[in-house]
Coordinates of N, CA and C in Angstrom, one line a residue:
M1 N -121.5 -107.3 34.9 CA -121.3 -106.3 34.6 C -119.8 -106.0 34.9
V2 N -119.6 -106.0 36.1 CA -118.1 -105.9 36.6 C -116.9 -106.6 35.5
L3 N -117.3 -108.0 35.5 CA -116.3 -108.7 34.9 C -116.4 -108.1 33.3
L4 N -117.2 -107.8 33.2 CA -117.1 -107.0 31.4 C -116.8 -105.5 31.4
R5 N -116.5 -105.0 32.3 CA -116.2 -103.6 32.2 C -114.9 -103.4 31.7
Y6 N -114.8 -102.4 30.8 CA -113.5 -101.9 29.9 C -112.9 -100.9 30.8
P7 N -111.6 -100.8 30.5 CA -111.0 -99.8 31.3 C -111.0 -98.3 30.7
L8 N -111.5 -98.3 29.5 CA -111.9 -97.1 29.0 C -113.3 -96.4 29.4
P9 N -113.3 -95.3 29.1 CA -114.5 -94.4 29.7 C -115.8 -95.0 28.9
W10 N -116.9 -94.8 29.6 CA -118.3 -94.9 28.5 C -118.1 -94.0 27.8
R11 N -118.9 -94.8 26.5 CA -118.7 -93.9 25.0 C -120.3 -94.2 24.1
S12 N -120.5 -95.3 24.7 CA -122.1 -95.8 23.9 C -122.3 -97.2 24.6
P13 N -123.8 -97.2 24.3 CA -124.1 -98.5 24.9 C -124.0 -99.6 24.2
L14 N -123.1 -99.4 23.3 CA -122.6 -100.7 22.5 C -121.8 -101.9 23.4
R15 N -121.3 -101.2 24.6 CA -120.5 -101.7 25.7 C -121.4 -102.8 26.2
L16 N -122.7 -102.6 26.4 CA -123.0 -103.6 27.2 C -123.9 -104.6 26.3
L17 N -123.2 -104.8 25.0 CA -123.8 -106.0 24.2 C -123.2 -107.4 24.7
G18 N -121.7 -107.0 25.3 CA -121.1 -108.2 26.0 C -121.8 -109.0 26.7
L19 N -122.3 -108.4 27.6 CA -123.1 -108.8 28.9 C -124.6 -109.7 28.4
F20 N -125.2 -109.1 27.2 CA -125.9 -110.0 27.0 C -125.9 -111.1 26.3
D21 N -124.6 -110.9 25.4 CA -124.1 -112.3 24.8 C -123.6 -113.2 25.5
L22 N -123.0 -112.8 26.8 CA -122.5 -113.7 27.7 C -123.8 -114.6 28.6
A23 N -125.0 -113.5 28.8 CA -126.0 -114.2 29.3 C -126.6 -115.4 28.6
S24 N -126.9 -114.9 26.9 CA -127.5 -116.1 26.3 C -126.6 -117.1 26.1
K25 N -125.3 -117.2 26.0 CA -124.5 -118.0 25.8 C -124.8 -119.3 27.0
L26 N -124.5 -118.7 28.2 CA -124.7 -119.3 29.7 C -126.2 -119.9 29.6
Q27 N -127.3 -119.6 28.7 CA -128.6 -119.8 29.4 C -128.7 -121.1 28.1
A28 N -128.1 -120.9 27.0 CA -127.9 -122.1 26.0 C -127.1 -123.7 26.5
Y29 N -125.8 -123.2 27.4 CA -125.3 -124.3 27.6 C -126.3 -124.8 28.8
A30 N -126.7 -124.1 29.6 CA -127.9 -124.7 30.6 C -128.7 -125.5 29.8
T31 N -129.6 -125.3 28.8 CA -130.4 -125.5 28.0 C -129.9 -127.1 27.7
I32 N -128.8 -127.1 27.1 CA -128.3 -128.4 26.6 C -127.7 -129.4 27.8
T33 N -127.2 -128.6 28.8 CA -127.5 -129.5 29.8 C -128.6 -130.2 30.5
I34 N -129.4 -129.4 30.6 CA -130.7 -130.0 31.2 C -131.4 -131.0 30.2
G35 N -131.5 -130.9 29.0 CA -131.7 -131.7 27.9 C -130.9 -133.0 28.1
A36 N -129.6 -132.9 28.0 CA -128.6 -134.2 28.3 C -128.9 -134.9 29.6
L37 N -129.4 -134.0 30.8 CA -129.9 -134.7 32.0 C -130.9 -135.5 31.7
F38 N -132.0 -134.8 31.0 CA -133.2 -135.7 30.9 C -133.3 -137.0 30.2
A39 N -132.2 -136.7 29.1 CA -132.0 -137.9 28.1 C -131.3 -139.1 28.6
L40 N -130.1 -139.0 29.9 CA -129.7 -139.9 30.6 C -130.6 -140.4 31.9
G41 N -131.6 -139.4 32.0 CA -132.7 -140.3 32.8 C -132.3 -139.9 34.4
A42 N -131.5 -138.6 34.3 CA -131.3 -138.2 35.6 C -132.3 -137.2 36.1
L43 N -133.3 -136.6 35.3 CA -134.2 -136.0 35.5 C -135.4 -136.6 35.2
S44 N -136.6 -136.1 35.9 CA -137.8 -136.8 35.6 C -138.2 -135.6 35.0
L45 N -139.7 -136.3 34.3 CA -140.4 -135.2 33.2 C -140.9 -133.9 33.9
L46 N -141.2 -133.9 35.3 CA -141.8 -132.6 35.9 C -140.6 -131.7 36.2
G47 N -139.2 -132.7 36.5 CA -138.1 -131.6 36.7 C -137.8 -131.1 35.3
L48 N -138.0 -131.8 34.4 CA -137.7 -131.2 33.0 C -138.5 -130.1 32.7
V49 N -139.7 -130.1 32.9 CA -140.9 -128.8 32.8 C -140.4 -127.7 33.6
K50 N -140.2 -127.8 34.8 CA -139.8 -126.7 35.9 C -138.5 -126.0 35.6
A51 N -137.5 -126.9 35.1 CA -136.0 -126.3 34.5 C -136.5 -125.6 33.3
I52 N -137.1 -125.7 32.3 CA -137.5 -125.5 31.1 C -137.9 -123.8 31.6
A53 N -138.7 -124.0 32.6 CA -139.7 -122.7 32.8 C -138.7 -122.0 33.4
I54 N -137.8 -122.4 34.1 CA -136.8 -121.6 34.7 C -136.0 -121.0 33.8
L55 N -135.6 -121.5 32.7 CA -134.9 -121.4 31.4 C -135.6 -120.2 30.5
L56 N -136.8 -120.3 30.8 CA -137.4 -119.5 30.0 C -137.5 -118.3 30.4
Y57 N -137.6 -118.2 31.9 CA -137.8 -117.1 32.6 C -136.2 -116.2 32.3
V58 N -135.4 -117.0 32.3 CA -134.0 -116.2 32.0 C -134.2 -115.6 30.9
M59 N -134.1 -116.3 29.7 CA -134.7 -115.9 28.2 C -135.4 -114.9 28.1
G60 N -136.7 -114.9 28.9 CA -137.4 -113.6 28.9 C -137.3 -112.4 29.5
S61 N -136.5 -112.5 30.4 CA -135.6 -111.6 31.4 C -134.8 -110.8 30.2
I62 N -133.9 -111.6 29.3 CA -133.0 -111.1 28.8 C -133.7 -110.1 27.5
L63 N -134.5 -111.1 26.8 CA -135.0 -110.3 25.7 C -135.6 -109.0 26.0
L64 N -136.8 -109.0 27.1 CA -137.5 -108.1 27.5 C -136.4 -106.7 28.0
V65 N -135.3 -106.8 28.9 CA -134.3 -105.9 29.0 C -133.6 -105.5 27.5
D66 N -133.1 -106.4 26.9 CA -132.6 -105.9 25.6 C -133.5 -104.9 24.7
G67 N -134.8 -105.5 24.5 CA -135.6 -105.1 23.8 C -135.9 -103.5 24.4
S68 N -136.4 -103.3 25.7 CA -136.3 -102.0 26.1 C -135.2 -101.0 25.9
L69 N -134.0 -101.8 26.0 CA -133.0 -100.7 25.9 C -132.7 -100.7 24.1
G70 N -133.0 -101.7 23.7 CA -132.9 -101.0 22.1 C -134.1 -100.1 21.6
I71 N -135.0 -99.9 22.1 CA -135.9 -98.8 21.8 C -135.7 -97.7 22.4
V72 N -135.1 -97.5 23.7 CA -134.8 -96.5 24.1 C -133.3 -95.9 23.6
S73 N -132.6 -96.5 22.8 CA -131.3 -96.1 22.3 C -131.4 -95.9 20.7
G74 N -132.4 -96.8 20.6 CA -132.1 -96.7 18.8 C -130.9 -97.9 18.4
I75 N -130.4 -98.7 19.1 CA -129.4 -99.6 18.8 C -130.0 -100.8 18.8
D76 N -129.6 -101.7 18.5 CA -129.9 -103.2 18.2 C -129.1 -104.3 17.6
R77 N -128.2 -105.3 18.5 CA -127.4 -106.1 17.8 C -127.9 -107.5 17.9
T78 N -128.1 -108.3 16.8 CA -128.9 -109.4 16.5 C -128.0 -110.3 15.8
W79 N -127.5 -111.6 16.2 CA -126.9 -112.6 15.5 C -125.5 -111.4 15.0
S80 N -124.6 -111.1 15.7 CA -123.5 -109.9 15.2 C -123.9 -109.1 14.1
H81 N -125.2 -108.6 14.1 CA -125.7 -107.6 13.3 C -126.1 -106.3 13.8
V82 N -125.2 -105.1 14.0 CA -126.0 -104.0 14.1 C -127.0 -103.2 13.9
R83 N -127.9 -103.0 14.2 CA -128.9 -102.1 13.4 C -129.1 -101.0 14.0
Y84 N -129.3 -99.7 13.4 CA -129.7 -98.3 14.0 C -130.8 -98.0 13.8
G85 N -131.5 -96.8 14.6 CA -132.7 -96.3 14.0 C -134.0 -97.0 14.0
T86 N -134.9 -96.8 13.0 CA -136.2 -97.5 13.0 C -136.2 -99.2 13.0
A87 N -134.9 -99.4 12.0 CA -134.8 -101.1 12.1 C -134.5 -101.6 13.5
A88 N -133.6 -100.9 13.9 CA -133.3 -101.5 15.5 C -134.4 -101.2 16.5
K89 N -135.2 -100.0 16.5 CA -136.6 -100.3 17.2 C -137.4 -101.4 16.8
A90 N -137.8 -101.5 15.7 CA -138.7 -103.0 15.2 C -138.3 -104.1 15.8
M91 N -136.8 -104.4 15.7 CA -136.3 -105.7 16.5 C -136.4 -105.7 17.8
A92 N -136.0 -104.4 18.5 CA -136.3 -104.4 19.8 C -137.9 -104.7 20.2
A93 N -138.8 -103.9 19.6 CA -140.4 -104.3 19.8 C -140.2 -105.9 19.4
G94 N -140.0 -106.6 18.9 CA -140.0 -108.1 18.5 C -139.6 -108.9 19.8
K95 N -138.4 -108.4 20.3 CA -137.5 -108.9 21.4 C -138.7 -108.8 22.6
I96 N -139.2 -107.6 22.7 CA -140.3 -107.4 23.9 C -141.4 -108.4 23.8
I97 N -141.8 -108.3 22.6 CA -142.8 -109.5 22.3 C -142.8 -110.9 22.8
A98 N -141.4 -111.2 22.1 CA -141.1 -112.8 22.4 C -140.4 -112.8 24.1
G99 N -139.9 -111.7 24.4 CA -139.7 -111.8 26.4 C -141.1 -111.8 26.9
S100 N -142.1 -111.1 26.5 CA -143.3 -111.5 26.9 C -144.2 -113.0 26.8
L101 N -143.9 -113.3 25.7 CA -144.5 -114.7 25.4 C -143.8 -115.5 25.9
A102 N -142.5 -115.5 26.4 CA -141.7 -116.5 27.5 C -142.0 -116.5 28.6
F103 N -142.4 -115.2 29.5 CA -142.8 -114.9 30.6 C -144.0 -115.7 30.6
L104 N -145.1 -115.9 29.6 CA -146.3 -116.4 29.6 C -146.2 -117.7 30.0
L105 N -145.2 -118.3 29.1 CA -144.6 -119.9 29.2 C -144.3 -120.2 30.5
T106 N -143.5 -119.1 31.1 CA -143.0 -119.4 32.5 C -143.8 -119.8 33.2
I107 N -144.9 -119.0 33.4 CA -146.1 -119.0 34.1 C -146.9 -120.5 33.8
V108 N -146.9 -120.7 32.9 CA -147.6 -122.0 32.7 C -147.0 -123.4 33.2
G109 N -145.4 -123.4 32.7 CA -144.8 -124.2 33.3 C -144.6 -124.1 34.8
V110 N -144.4 -123.2 35.8 CA -144.9 -123.3 37.0 C -145.9 -123.6 37.5
L111 N -147.1 -123.4 37.1 CA -148.2 -124.0 37.7 C -148.4 -125.3 37.2
I112 N -147.6 -125.9 36.3 CA -147.9 -127.5 36.3 C -147.4 -128.2 37.3

């Protein structure tokens, strides 16, 4: 949050969107790296399952926080498209459901 803080005063929750974009991009790069390590043979199948479980935890956390903030604020941004009102709250509810499913898959991956 400190890295993305603007020198201007707080005006809207839209300023938090850069943080979610950064976290999603880092998670995507980590997924590609783990897939490449598995393809090169540097990571076992059990290691791949554990790494994917950790990445699902990160993605689930991002989706749950983004969804809950979307419901509270009524603002949602998905794929560079900003929505307001009921459309934003519907997308936020979908993000909460997807984040909950990611947490469920995380539990399954950790228990293996």
